[in-house]
mmCIF file of C-alpha atoms in Angstrom:
data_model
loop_
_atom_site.group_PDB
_atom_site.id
_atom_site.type_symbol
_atom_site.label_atom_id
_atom_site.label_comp_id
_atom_site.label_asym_id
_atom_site.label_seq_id
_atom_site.Cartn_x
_atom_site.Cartn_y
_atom_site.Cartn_z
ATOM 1 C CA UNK R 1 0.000 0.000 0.000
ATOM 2 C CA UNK R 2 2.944 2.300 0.471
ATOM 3 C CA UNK R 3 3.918 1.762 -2.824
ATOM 4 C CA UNK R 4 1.144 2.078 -4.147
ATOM 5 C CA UNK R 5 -0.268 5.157 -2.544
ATOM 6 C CA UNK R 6 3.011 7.082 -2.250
ATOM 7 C CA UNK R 7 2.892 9.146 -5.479
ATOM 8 C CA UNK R 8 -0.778 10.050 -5.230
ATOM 9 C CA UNK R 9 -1.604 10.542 -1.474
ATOM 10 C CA UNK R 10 1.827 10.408 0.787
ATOM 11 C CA UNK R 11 -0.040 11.019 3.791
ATOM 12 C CA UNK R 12 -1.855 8.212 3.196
ATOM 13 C CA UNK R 13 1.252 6.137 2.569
ATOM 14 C CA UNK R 14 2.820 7.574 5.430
ATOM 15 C CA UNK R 15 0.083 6.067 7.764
ATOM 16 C CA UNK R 16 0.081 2.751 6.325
ATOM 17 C CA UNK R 17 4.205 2.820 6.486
ATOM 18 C CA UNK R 18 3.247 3.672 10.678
ATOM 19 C CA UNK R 19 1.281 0.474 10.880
ATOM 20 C CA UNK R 20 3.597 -1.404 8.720
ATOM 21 C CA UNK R 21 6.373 -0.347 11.379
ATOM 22 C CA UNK R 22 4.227 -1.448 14.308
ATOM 23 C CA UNK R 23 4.207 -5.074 12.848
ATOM 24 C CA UNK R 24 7.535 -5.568 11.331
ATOM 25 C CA UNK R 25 10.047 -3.142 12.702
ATOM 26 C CA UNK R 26 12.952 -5.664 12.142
ATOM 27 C CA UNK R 27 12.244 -6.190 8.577
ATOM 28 C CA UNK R 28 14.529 -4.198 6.566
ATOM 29 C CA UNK R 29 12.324 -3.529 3.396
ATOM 30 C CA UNK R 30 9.724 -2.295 5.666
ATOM 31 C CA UNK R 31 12.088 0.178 7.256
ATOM 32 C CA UNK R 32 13.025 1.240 4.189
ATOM 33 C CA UNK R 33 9.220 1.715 2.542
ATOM 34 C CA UNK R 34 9.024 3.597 5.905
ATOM 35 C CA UNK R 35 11.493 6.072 5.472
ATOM 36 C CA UNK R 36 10.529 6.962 1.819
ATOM 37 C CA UNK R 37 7.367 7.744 3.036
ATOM 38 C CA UNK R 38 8.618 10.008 5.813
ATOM 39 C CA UNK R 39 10.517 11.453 3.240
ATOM 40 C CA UNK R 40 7.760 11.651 0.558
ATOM 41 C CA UNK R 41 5.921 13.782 3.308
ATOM 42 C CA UNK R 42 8.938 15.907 4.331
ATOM 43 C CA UNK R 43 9.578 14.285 7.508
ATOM 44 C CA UNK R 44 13.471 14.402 6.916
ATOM 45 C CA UNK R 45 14.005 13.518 10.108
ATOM 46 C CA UNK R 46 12.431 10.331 10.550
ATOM 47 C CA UNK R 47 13.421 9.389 7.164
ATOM 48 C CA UNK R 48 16.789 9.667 7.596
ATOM 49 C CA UNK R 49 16.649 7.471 11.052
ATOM 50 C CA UNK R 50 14.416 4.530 9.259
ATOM 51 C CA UNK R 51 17.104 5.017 6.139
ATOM 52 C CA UNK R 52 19.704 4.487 8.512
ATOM 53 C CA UNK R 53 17.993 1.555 10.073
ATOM 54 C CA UNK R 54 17.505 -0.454 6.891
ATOM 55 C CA UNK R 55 21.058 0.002 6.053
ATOM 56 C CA UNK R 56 22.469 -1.098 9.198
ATOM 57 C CA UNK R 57 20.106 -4.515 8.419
ATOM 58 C CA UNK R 58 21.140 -4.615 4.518
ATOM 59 C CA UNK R 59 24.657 -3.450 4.388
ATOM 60 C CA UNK R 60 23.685 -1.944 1.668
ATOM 61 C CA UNK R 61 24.755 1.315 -0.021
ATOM 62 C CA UNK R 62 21.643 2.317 -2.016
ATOM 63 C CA UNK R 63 20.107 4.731 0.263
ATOM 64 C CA UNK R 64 23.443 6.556 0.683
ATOM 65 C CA UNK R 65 21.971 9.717 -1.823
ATOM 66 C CA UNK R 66 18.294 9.896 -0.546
ATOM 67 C CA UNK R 67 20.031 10.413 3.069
ATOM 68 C CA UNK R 68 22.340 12.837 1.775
ATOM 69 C CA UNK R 69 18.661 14.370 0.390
ATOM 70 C CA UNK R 70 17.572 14.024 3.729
ATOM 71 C CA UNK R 71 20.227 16.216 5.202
ATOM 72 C CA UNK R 72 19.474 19.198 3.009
ATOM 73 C CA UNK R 73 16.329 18.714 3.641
ATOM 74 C CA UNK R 74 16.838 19.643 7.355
ATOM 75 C CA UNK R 75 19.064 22.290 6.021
ATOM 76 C CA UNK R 76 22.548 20.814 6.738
ATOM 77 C CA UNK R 77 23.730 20.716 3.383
ATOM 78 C CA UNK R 78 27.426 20.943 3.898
ATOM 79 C CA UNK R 79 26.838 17.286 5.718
ATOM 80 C CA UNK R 80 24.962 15.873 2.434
ATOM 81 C CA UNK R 81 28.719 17.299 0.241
ATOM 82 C CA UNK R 82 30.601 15.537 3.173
ATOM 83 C CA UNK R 83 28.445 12.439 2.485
ATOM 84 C CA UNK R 84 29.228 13.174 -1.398
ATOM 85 C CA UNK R 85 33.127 12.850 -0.499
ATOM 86 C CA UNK R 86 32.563 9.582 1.524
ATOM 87 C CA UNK R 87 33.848 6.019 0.028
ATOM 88 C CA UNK R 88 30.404 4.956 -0.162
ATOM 89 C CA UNK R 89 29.273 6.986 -3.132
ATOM 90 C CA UNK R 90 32.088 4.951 -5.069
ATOM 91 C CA UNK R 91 29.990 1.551 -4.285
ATOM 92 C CA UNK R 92 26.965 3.175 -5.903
ATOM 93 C CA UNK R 93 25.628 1.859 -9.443
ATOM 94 C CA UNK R 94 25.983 4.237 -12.113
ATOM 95 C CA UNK R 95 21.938 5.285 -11.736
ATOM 96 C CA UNK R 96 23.145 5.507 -7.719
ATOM 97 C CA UNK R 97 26.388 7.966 -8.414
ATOM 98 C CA UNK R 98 24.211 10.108 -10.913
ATOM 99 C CA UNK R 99 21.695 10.521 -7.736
ATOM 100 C CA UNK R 100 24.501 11.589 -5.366
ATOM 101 C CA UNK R 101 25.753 13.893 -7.878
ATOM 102 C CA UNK R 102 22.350 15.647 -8.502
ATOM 103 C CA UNK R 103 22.173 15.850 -3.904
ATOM 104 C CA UNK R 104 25.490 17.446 -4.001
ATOM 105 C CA UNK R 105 24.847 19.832 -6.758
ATOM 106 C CA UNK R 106 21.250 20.448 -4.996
ATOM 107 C CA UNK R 107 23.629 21.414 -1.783
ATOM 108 C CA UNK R 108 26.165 23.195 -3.846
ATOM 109 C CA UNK R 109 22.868 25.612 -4.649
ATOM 110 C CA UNK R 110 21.604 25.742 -0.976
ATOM 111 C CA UNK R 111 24.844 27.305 0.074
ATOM 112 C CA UNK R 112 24.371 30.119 -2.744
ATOM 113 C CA UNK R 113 27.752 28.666 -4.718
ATOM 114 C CA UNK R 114 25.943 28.082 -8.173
ATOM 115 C CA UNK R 115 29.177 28.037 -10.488
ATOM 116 C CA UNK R 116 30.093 24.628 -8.289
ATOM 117 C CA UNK R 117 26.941 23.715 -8.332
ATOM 118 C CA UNK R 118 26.796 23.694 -12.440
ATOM 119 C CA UNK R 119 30.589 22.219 -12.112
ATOM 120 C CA UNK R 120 29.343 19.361 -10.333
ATOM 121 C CA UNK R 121 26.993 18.753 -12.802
ATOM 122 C CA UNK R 122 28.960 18.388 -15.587
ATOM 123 C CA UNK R 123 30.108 14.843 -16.196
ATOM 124 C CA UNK R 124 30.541 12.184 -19.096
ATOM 125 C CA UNK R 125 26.406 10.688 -17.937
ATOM 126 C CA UNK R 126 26.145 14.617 -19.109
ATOM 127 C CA UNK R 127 27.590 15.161 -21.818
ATOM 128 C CA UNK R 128 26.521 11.467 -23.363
ATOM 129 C CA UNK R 129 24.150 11.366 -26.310
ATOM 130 C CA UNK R 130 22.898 8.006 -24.930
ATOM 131 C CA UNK R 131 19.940 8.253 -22.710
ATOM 132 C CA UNK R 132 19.522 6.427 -19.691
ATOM 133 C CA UNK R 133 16.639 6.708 -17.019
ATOM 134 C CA UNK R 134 18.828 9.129 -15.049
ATOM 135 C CA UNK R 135 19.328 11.485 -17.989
ATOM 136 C CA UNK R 136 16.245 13.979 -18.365
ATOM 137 C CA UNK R 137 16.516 14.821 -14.721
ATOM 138 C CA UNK R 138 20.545 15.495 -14.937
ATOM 139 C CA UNK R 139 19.716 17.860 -18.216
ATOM 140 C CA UNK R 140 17.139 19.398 -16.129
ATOM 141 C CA UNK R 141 18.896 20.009 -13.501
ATOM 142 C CA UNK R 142 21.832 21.677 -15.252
ATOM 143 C CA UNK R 143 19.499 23.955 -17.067
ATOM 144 C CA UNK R 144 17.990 25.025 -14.021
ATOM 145 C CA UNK R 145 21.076 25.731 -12.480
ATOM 146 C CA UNK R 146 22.444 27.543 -15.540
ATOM 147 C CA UNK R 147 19.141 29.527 -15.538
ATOM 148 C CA UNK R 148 19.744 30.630 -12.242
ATOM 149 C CA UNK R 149 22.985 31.850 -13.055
ATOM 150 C CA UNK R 150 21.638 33.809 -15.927
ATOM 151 C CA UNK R 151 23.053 32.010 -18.511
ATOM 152 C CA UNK R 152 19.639 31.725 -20.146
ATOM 153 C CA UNK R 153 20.664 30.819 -23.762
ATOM 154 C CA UNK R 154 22.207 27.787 -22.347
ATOM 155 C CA UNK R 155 19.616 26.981 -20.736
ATOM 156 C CA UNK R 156 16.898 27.139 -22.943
ATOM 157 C CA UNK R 157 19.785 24.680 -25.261
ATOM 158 C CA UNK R 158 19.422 22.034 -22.360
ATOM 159 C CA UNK R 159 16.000 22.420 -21.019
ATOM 160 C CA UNK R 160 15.683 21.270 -24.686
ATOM 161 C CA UNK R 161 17.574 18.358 -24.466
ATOM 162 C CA UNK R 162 15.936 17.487 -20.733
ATOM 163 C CA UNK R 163 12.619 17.479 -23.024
ATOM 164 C CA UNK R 164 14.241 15.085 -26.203
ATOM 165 C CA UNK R 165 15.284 12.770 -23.301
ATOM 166 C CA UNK R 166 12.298 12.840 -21.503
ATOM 167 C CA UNK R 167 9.778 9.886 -22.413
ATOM 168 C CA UNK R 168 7.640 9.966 -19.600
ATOM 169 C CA UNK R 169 7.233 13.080 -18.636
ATOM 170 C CA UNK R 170 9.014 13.401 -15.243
ATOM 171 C CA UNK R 171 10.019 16.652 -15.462
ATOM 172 C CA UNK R 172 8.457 20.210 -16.557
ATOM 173 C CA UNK R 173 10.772 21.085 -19.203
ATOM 174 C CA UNK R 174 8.243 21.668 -21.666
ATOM 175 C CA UNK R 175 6.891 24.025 -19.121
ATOM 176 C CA UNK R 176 9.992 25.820 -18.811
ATOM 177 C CA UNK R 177 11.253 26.102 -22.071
ATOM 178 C CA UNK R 178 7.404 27.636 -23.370
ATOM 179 C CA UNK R 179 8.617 30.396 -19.993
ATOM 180 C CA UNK R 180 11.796 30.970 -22.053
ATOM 181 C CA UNK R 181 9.845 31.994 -24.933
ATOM 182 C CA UNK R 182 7.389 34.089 -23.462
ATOM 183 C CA UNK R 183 4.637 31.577 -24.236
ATOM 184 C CA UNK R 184 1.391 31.825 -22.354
ATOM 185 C CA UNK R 185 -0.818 28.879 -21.788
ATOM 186 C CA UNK R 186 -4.496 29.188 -21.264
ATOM 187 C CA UNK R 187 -6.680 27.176 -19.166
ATOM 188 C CA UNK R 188 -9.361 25.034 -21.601
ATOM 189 C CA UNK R 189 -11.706 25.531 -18.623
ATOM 190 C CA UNK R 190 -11.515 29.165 -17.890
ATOM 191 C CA UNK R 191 -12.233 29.713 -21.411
ATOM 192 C CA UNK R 192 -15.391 27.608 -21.116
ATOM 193 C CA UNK R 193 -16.215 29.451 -18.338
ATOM 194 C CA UNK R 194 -15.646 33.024 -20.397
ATOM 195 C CA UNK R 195 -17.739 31.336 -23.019
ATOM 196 C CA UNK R 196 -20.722 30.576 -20.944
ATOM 197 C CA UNK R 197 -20.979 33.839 -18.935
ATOM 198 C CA UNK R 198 -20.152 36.263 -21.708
ATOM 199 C CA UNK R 199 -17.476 39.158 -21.935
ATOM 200 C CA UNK R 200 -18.056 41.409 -19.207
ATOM 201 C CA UNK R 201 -17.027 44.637 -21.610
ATOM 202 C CA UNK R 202 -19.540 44.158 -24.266
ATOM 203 C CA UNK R 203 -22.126 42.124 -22.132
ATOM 204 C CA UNK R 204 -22.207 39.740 -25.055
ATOM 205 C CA UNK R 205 -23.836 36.023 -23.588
ATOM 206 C CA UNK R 206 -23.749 32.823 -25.883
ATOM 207 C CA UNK R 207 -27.050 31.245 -25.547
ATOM 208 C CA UNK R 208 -27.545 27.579 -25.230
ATOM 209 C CA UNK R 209 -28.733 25.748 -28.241
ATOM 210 C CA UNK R 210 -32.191 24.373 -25.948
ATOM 211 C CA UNK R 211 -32.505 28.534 -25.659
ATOM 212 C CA UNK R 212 -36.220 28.754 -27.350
ATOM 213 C CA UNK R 213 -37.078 25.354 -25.155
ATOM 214 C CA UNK R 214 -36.537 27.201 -22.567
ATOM 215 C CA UNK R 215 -38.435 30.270 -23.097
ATOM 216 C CA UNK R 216 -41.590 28.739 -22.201
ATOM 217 C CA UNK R 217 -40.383 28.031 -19.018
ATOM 218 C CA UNK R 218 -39.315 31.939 -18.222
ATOM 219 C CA UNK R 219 -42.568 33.393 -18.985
ATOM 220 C CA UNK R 220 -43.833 30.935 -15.316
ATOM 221 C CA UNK R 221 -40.742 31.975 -13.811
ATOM 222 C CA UNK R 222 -42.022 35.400 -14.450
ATOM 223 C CA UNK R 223 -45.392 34.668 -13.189
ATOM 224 C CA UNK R 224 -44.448 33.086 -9.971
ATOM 225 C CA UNK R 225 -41.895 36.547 -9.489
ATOM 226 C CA UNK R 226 -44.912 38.535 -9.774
ATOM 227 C CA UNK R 227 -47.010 36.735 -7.406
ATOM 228 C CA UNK R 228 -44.420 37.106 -4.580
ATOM 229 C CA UNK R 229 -43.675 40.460 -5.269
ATOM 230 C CA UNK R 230 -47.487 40.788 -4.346
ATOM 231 C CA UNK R 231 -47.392 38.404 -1.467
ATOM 232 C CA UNK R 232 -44.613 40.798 -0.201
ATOM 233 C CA UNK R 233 -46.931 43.768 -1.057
ATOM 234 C CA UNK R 234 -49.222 42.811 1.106
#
């Protein structure tokens, strides 16, 4: 159920990850489905503990850059670059080192240094025509941080790449590149709305097409008006 539930209602997840705990504290997957749904909700702090947990039962390295995500989170982020310096991150799988080096340049940015932060980002995964599941997200990020740097014809170049390498839609570069180019996007629905209740400058109203059905109907609407208007009268 956390699994499930996690990308659509965290909260939810989170309280089922609660219960989960309160059965099976000593399994190590369930610590684990625990702390991403701490983490899911922005409890950083609990998430990093139940993180910690599961790897002291695994052994296992995996977790090593959602904890460094953890510690920016609770606005330490010169311990989540410490954590990018440890021998740990060199244990990581390729999709594992990627994530660590997206935390540190995240942490690079929290400490207002966004030249190293766009440094850190640049990498062979980077500059690699292949794409991989990681690869989207690391163009994204490196527009963003270019963007925020003001190089903004650079990043327009890889918010368009983040988009070619982007299959399933996990980030908003679309979005952001449409921003870049001074492209306004207009609700479907608030135009229905407009449509139905007229323009308020030339008090013009689109009548339905049951309109002349209708009328019959307004003339005992009428009617009834009149008769409370001289119920009230009286």
């Amino acid at each position: 159920m956390v699994a499930k539930l996690i990308d659509e209602d965290a909260e939810q997840a989170y309280a089922y990850s609660k219960i989960a705990l309160r059965l099976a504290s000593r399994v190590a997957a369930v610590r684990e489905a625990a702390g991403f749904a701490a983490y899911a909700t922005q409890r950083y702090t609990e998430a990093l503990a139940e993180f910690r947990a599961a790897r002291r039962m695994t052994g296992s390295v995996e977790l090593w850059p959602v904890m460094a995500d953890c510690e920016r989170g609770l606005g330490r982020p010169e311990r989540a670059l410490a954590m990018a310096g440890e021998p740990e991150v060199q244990k990581l799988d390729k999709a594992g080192q990627v994530e660590m080096r997206l935390v540190a340049a995240g942490a690079r940015r929290d400490m207002d240094q966004l030249d190293a932060a766009i440094v850190t980002l640049q990498s062979p995964e980077l500059a690699s025509h292949s794409v991989q599941p990681w690869t989207a997200r690391l163009r994204y990020a490196y527009a963003d941080a270019l963007l925020a740097a003001g190089r903004e014809d650079e990043a327009r170049e890889w918010f368009a790449k983040a988009l070619e390498a982007d299959k399933d839609g996990a980030t908003d570069a679309s979005d952001r590149l449409a921003e870049l180019d001074g492209v306004e996007f207009v609700d479907a629905i608030d135009l229905d709305e407009d449509t139905e209740t007229g323009d308020e400058d030339t008090g013009t109203v689109v009548e339905s097409p049951d309109a002349d059905a209708d009328a019959g109907d307004l003339g005992d609407v009428d009617e009834a008006a009149d008769d409370i208007e001289d119920d009230e009268d009286k």
